[in-house]
Short mmCIF file of N, CA and C in Angstrom, two decimals:
data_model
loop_
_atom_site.label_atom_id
_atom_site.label_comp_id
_atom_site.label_asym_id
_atom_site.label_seq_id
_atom_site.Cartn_x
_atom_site.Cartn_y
_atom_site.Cartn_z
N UNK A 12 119.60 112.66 78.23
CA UNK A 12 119.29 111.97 79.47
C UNK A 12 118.00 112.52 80.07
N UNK A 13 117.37 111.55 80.68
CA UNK A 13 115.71 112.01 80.98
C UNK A 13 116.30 113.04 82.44
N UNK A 14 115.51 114.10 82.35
CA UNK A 14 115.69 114.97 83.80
C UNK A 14 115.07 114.41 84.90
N UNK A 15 115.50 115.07 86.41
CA UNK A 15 114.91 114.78 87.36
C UNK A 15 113.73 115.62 87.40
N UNK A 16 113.32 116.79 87.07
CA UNK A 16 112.51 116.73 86.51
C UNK A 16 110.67 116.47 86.03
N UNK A 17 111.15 115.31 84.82
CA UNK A 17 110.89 115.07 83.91
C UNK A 17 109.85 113.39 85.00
N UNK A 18 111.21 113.25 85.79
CA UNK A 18 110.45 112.24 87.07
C UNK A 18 109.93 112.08 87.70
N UNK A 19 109.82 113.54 88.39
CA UNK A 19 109.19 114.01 89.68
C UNK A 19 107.60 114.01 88.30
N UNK A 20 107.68 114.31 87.54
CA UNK A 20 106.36 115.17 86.81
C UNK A 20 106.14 113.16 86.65
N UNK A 21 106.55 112.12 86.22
CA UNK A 21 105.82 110.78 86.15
C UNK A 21 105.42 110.20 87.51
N UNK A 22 106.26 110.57 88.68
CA UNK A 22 106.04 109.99 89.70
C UNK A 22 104.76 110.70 90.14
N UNK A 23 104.75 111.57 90.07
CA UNK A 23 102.83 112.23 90.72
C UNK A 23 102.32 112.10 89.77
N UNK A 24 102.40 111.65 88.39
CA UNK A 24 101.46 111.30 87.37
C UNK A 24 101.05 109.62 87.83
N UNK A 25 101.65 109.07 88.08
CA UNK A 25 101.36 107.92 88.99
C UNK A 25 100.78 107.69 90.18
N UNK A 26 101.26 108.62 91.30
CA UNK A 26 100.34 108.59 92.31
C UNK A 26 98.85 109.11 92.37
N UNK A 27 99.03 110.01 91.34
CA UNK A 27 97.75 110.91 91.16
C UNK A 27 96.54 109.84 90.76
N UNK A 28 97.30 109.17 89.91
CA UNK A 28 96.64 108.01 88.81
C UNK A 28 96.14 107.09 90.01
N UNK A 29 96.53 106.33 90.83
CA UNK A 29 96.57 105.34 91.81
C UNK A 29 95.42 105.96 92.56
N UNK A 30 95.78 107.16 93.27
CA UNK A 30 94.84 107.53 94.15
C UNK A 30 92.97 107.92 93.21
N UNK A 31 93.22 108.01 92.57
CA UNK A 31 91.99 108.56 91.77
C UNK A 31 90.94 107.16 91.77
N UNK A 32 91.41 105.72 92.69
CA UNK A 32 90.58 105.18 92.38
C UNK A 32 89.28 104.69 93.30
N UNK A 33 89.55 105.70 94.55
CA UNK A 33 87.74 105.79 94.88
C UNK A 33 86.38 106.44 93.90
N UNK A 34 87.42 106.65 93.27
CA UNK A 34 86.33 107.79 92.15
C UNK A 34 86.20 107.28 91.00
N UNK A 35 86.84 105.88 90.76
CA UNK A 35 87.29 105.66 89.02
C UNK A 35 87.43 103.99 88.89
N UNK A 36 87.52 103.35 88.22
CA UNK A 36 87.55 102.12 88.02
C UNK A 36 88.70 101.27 88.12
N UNK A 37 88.84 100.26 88.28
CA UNK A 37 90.16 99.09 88.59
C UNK A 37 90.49 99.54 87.03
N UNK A 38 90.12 99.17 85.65
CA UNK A 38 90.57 99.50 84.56
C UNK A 38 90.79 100.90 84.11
N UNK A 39 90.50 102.15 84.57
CA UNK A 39 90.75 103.73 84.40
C UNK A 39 92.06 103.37 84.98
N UNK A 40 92.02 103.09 86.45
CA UNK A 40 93.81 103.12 87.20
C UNK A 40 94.86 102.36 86.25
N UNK A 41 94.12 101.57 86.10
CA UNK A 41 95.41 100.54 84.76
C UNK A 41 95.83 101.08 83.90
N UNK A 42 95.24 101.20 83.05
CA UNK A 42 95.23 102.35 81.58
C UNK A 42 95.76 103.76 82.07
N UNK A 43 95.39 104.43 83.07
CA UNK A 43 96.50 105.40 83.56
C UNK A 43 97.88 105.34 83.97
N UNK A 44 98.28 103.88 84.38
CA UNK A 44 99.34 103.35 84.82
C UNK A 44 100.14 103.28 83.84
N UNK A 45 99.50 102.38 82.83
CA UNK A 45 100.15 101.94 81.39
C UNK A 45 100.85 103.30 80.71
N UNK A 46 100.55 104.75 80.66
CA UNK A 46 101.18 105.73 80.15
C UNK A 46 102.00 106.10 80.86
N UNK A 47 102.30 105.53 82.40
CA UNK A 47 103.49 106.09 82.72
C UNK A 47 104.10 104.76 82.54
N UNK A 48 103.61 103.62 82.16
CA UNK A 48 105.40 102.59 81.80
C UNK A 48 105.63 102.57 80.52
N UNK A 49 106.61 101.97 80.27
CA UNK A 49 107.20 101.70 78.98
C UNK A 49 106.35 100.49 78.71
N UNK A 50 106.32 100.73 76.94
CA UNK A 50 105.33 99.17 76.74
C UNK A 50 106.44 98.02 76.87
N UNK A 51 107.57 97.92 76.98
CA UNK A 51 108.06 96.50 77.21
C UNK A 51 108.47 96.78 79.36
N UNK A 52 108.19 97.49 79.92
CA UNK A 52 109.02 97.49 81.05
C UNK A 52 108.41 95.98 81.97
N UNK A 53 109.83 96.02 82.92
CA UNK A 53 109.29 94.69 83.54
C UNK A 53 109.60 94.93 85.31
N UNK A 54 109.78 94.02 86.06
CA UNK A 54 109.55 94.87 87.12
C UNK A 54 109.78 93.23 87.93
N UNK A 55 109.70 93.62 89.54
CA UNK A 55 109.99 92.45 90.01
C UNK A 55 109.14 92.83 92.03
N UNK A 56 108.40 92.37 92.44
CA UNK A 56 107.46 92.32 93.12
C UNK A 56 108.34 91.27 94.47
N UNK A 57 108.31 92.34 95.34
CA UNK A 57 109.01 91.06 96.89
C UNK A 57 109.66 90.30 96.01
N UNK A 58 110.58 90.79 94.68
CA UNK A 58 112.04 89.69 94.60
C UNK A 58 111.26 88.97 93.09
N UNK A 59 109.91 88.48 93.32
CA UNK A 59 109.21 87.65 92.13
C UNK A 59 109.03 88.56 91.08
N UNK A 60 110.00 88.09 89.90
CA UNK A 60 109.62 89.05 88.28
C UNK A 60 108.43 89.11 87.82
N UNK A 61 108.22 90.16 87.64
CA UNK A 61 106.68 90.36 86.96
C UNK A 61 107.47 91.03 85.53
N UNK A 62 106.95 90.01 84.22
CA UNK A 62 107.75 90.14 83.31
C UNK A 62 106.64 91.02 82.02
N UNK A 63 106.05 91.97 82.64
CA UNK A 63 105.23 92.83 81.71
C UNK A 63 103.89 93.22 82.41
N UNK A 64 103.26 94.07 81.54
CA UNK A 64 102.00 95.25 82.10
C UNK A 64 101.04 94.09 82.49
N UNK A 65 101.02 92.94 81.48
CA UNK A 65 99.32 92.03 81.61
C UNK A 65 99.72 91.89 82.56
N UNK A 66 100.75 91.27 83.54
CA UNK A 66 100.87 90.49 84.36
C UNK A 66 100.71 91.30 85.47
N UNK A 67 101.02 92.36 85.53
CA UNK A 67 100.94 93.69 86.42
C UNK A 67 99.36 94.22 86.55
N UNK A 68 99.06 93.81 84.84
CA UNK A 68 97.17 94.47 85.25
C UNK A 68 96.35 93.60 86.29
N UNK A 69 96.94 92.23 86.26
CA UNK A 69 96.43 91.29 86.76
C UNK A 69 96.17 91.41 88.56
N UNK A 70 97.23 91.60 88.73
CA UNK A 70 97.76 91.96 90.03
C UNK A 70 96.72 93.29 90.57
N UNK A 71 97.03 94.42 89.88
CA UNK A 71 96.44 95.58 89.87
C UNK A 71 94.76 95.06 90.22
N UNK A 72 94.23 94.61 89.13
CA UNK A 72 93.21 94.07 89.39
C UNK A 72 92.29 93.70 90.79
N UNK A 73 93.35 92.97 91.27
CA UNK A 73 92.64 92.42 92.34
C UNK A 73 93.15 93.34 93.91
N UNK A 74 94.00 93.92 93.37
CA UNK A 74 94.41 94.65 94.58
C UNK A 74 93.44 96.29 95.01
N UNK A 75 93.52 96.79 93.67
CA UNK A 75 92.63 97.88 93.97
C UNK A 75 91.14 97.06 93.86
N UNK A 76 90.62 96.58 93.27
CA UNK A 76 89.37 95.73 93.57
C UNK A 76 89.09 95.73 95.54
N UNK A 77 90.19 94.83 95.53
CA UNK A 77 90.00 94.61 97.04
C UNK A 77 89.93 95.91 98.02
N UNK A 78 90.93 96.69 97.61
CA UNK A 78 90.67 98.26 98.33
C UNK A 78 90.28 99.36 97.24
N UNK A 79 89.06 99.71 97.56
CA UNK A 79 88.11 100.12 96.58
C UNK A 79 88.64 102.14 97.31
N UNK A 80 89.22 101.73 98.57
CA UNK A 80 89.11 103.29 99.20
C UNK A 80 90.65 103.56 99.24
N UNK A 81 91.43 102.65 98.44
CA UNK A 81 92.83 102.70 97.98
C UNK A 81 93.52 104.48 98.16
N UNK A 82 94.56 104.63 99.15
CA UNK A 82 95.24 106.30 99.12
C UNK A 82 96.34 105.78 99.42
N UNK A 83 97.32 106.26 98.39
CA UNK A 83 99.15 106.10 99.11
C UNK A 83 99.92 107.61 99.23
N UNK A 84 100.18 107.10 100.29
CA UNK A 84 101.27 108.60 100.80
C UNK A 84 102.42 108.43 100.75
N UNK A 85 103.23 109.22 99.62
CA UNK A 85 104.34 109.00 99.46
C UNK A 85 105.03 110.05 100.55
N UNK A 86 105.99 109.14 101.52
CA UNK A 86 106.72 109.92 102.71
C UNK A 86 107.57 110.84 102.11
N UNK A 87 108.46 109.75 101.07
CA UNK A 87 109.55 110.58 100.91
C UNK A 87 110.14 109.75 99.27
N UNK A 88 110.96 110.75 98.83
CA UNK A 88 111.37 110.53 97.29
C UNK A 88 112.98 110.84 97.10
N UNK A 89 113.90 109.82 96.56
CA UNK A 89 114.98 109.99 96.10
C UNK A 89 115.03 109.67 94.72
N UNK A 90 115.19 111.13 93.90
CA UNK A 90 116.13 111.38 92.25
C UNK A 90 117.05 111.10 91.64
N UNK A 91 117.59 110.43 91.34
CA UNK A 91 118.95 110.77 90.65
C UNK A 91 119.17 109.92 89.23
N UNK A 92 118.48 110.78 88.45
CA UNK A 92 118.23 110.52 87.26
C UNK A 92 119.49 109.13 86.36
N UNK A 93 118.88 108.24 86.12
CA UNK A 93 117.64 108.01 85.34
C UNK A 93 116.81 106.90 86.07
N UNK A 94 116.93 106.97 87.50
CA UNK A 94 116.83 106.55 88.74
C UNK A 94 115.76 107.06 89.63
N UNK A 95 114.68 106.46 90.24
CA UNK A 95 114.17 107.14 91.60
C UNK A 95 114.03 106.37 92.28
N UNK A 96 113.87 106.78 93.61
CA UNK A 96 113.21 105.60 94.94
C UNK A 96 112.20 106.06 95.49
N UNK A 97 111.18 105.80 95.84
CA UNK A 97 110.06 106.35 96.64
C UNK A 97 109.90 105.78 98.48
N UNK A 98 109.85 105.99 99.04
CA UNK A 98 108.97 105.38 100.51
C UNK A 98 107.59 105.73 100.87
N UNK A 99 106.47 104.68 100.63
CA UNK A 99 105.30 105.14 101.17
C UNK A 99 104.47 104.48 101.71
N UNK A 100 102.73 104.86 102.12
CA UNK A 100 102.10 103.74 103.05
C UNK A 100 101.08 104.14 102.11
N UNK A 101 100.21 103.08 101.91
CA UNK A 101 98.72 102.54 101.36
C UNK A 101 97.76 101.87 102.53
N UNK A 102 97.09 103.04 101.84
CA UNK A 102 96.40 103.16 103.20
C UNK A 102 94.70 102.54 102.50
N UNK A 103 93.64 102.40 103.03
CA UNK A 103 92.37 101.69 102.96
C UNK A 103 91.55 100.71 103.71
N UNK A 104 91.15 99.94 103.41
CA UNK A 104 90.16 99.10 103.96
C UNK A 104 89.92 97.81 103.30
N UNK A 105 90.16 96.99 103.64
CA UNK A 105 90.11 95.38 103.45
C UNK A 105 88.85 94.43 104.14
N UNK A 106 87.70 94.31 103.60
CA UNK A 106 86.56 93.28 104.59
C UNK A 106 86.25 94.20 105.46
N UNK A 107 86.10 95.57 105.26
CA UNK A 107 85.71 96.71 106.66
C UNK A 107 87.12 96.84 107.55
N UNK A 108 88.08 96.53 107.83
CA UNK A 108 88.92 96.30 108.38
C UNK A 108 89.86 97.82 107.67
N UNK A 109 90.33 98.49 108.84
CA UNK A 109 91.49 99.35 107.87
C UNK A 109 92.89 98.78 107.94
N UNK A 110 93.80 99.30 106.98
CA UNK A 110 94.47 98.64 106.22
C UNK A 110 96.02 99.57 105.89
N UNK A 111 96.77 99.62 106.79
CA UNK A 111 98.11 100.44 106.70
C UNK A 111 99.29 99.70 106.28
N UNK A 112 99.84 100.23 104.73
CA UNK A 112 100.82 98.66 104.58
C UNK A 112 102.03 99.89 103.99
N UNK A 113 103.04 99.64 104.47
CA UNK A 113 104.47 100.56 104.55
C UNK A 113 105.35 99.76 103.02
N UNK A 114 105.95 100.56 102.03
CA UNK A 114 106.55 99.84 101.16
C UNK A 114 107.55 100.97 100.34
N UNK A 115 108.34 100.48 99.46
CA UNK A 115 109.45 101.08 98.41
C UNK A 115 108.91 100.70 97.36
N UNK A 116 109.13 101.51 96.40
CA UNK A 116 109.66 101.58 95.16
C UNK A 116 110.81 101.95 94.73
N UNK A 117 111.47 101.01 93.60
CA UNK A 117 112.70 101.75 92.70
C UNK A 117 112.20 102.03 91.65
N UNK A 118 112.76 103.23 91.15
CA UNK A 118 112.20 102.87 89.29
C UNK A 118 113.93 103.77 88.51
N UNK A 119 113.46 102.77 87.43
CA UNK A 119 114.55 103.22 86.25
C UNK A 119 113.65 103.66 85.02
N UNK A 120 113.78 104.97 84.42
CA UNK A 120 113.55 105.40 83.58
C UNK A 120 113.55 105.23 82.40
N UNK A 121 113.30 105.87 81.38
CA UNK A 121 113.79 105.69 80.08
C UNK A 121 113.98 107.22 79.12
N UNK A 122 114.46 107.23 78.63
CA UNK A 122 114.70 108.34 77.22
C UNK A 122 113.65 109.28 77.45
N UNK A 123 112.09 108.47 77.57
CA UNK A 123 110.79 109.26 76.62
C UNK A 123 110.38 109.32 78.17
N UNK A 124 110.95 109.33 79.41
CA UNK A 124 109.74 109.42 80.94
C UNK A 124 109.37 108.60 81.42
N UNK A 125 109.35 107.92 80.55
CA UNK A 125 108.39 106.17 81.14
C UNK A 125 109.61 105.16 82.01
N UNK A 126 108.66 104.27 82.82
CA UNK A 126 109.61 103.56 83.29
C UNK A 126 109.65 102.19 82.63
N UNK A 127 111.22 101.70 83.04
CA UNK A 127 111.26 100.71 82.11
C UNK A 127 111.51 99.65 83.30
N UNK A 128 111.63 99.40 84.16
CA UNK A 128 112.20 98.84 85.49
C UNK A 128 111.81 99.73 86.76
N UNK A 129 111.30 98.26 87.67
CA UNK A 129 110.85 98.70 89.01
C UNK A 129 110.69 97.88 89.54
N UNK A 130 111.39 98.38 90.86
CA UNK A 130 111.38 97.21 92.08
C UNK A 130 110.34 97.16 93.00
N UNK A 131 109.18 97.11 93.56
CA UNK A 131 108.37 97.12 94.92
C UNK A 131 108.65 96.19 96.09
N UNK A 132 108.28 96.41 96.96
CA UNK A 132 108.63 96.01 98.28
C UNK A 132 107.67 95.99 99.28
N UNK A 133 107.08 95.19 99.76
CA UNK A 133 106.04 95.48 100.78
C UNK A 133 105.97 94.44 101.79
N UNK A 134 105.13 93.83 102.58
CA UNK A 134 104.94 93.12 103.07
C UNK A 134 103.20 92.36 103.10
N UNK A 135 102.93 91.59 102.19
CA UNK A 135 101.41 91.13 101.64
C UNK A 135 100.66 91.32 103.01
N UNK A 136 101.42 90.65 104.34
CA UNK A 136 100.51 90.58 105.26
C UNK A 136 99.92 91.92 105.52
N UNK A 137 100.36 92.88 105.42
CA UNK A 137 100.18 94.44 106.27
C UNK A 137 98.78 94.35 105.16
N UNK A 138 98.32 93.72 103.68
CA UNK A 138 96.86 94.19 103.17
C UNK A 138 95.59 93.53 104.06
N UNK A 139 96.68 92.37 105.18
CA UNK A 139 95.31 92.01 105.62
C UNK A 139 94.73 91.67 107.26
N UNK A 140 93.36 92.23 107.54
CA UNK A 140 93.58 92.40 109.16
C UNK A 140 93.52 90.88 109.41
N UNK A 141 94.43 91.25 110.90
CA UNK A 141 94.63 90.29 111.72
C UNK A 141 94.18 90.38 112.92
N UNK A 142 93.52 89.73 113.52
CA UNK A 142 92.31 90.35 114.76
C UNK A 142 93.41 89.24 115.77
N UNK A 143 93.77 89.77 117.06
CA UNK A 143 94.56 90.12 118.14
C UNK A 143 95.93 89.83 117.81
#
């Protein structure tokens, strides 16, 4: 059974990865992403399945694109192997505008570290300002 661990060491291999991209490219963050999932994992976005990585790079794409000064702070983290949950805020800048958006993650593991399943949660509006 994968350790807790073994999770904590993918989950900051992920955030680490994410945050690195004022310094690094929309495709470096991807390709760093991709070693912490499983090559078949699938995942499901506000409820809508995202049924693999292309479809995820896609996404990725335009999201760190759009916030080029992309930082998430993970508040807080629940373990329990072969299981985690995260709570955090992504933080940046959208059109000059800053940009505070509050969200979850679930993830389910696998054997080898990687995840094979994950839930996110956010709210799209919080990526974008709303003037009064």
């Amino acid at each position: 059974m994968i350790t807790r661990e073994a999770i904590a060491k993918a989950l900051r291999t992920l955030n680490e990865t994410e945050n690195a991209r004022p310094h690094t490219s929309v495709e470096e963050v991807s390709a760093g992403i991709d070693e912490v999932m499983a090559p078949d994992v699938e995942g499901w976005r506000n409820g809508a399945h995202v049924p693999d990585r292309a479809s995820e790079r896609e996404v990725e794409r335009r999201a760190f694109g759009a916030l080029a000064d992309y930082h998430r702070v993970v508040e807080r983290t629940i373990i329990d192997p072969p299981f985690a949950a995260t709570g955090w805020t992504i933080h940046g800048s959208f059109d000059g505008q800053p940009v505070s958006a509050p969200g979850s993650s679930q993830f389910e593991f696998n054997e080898e570290g990687r995840v094979k399943r994950y839930w996110m949660n956010f709210n799209p509006e919080d990526f974008f300002y709303r003037k009064g």
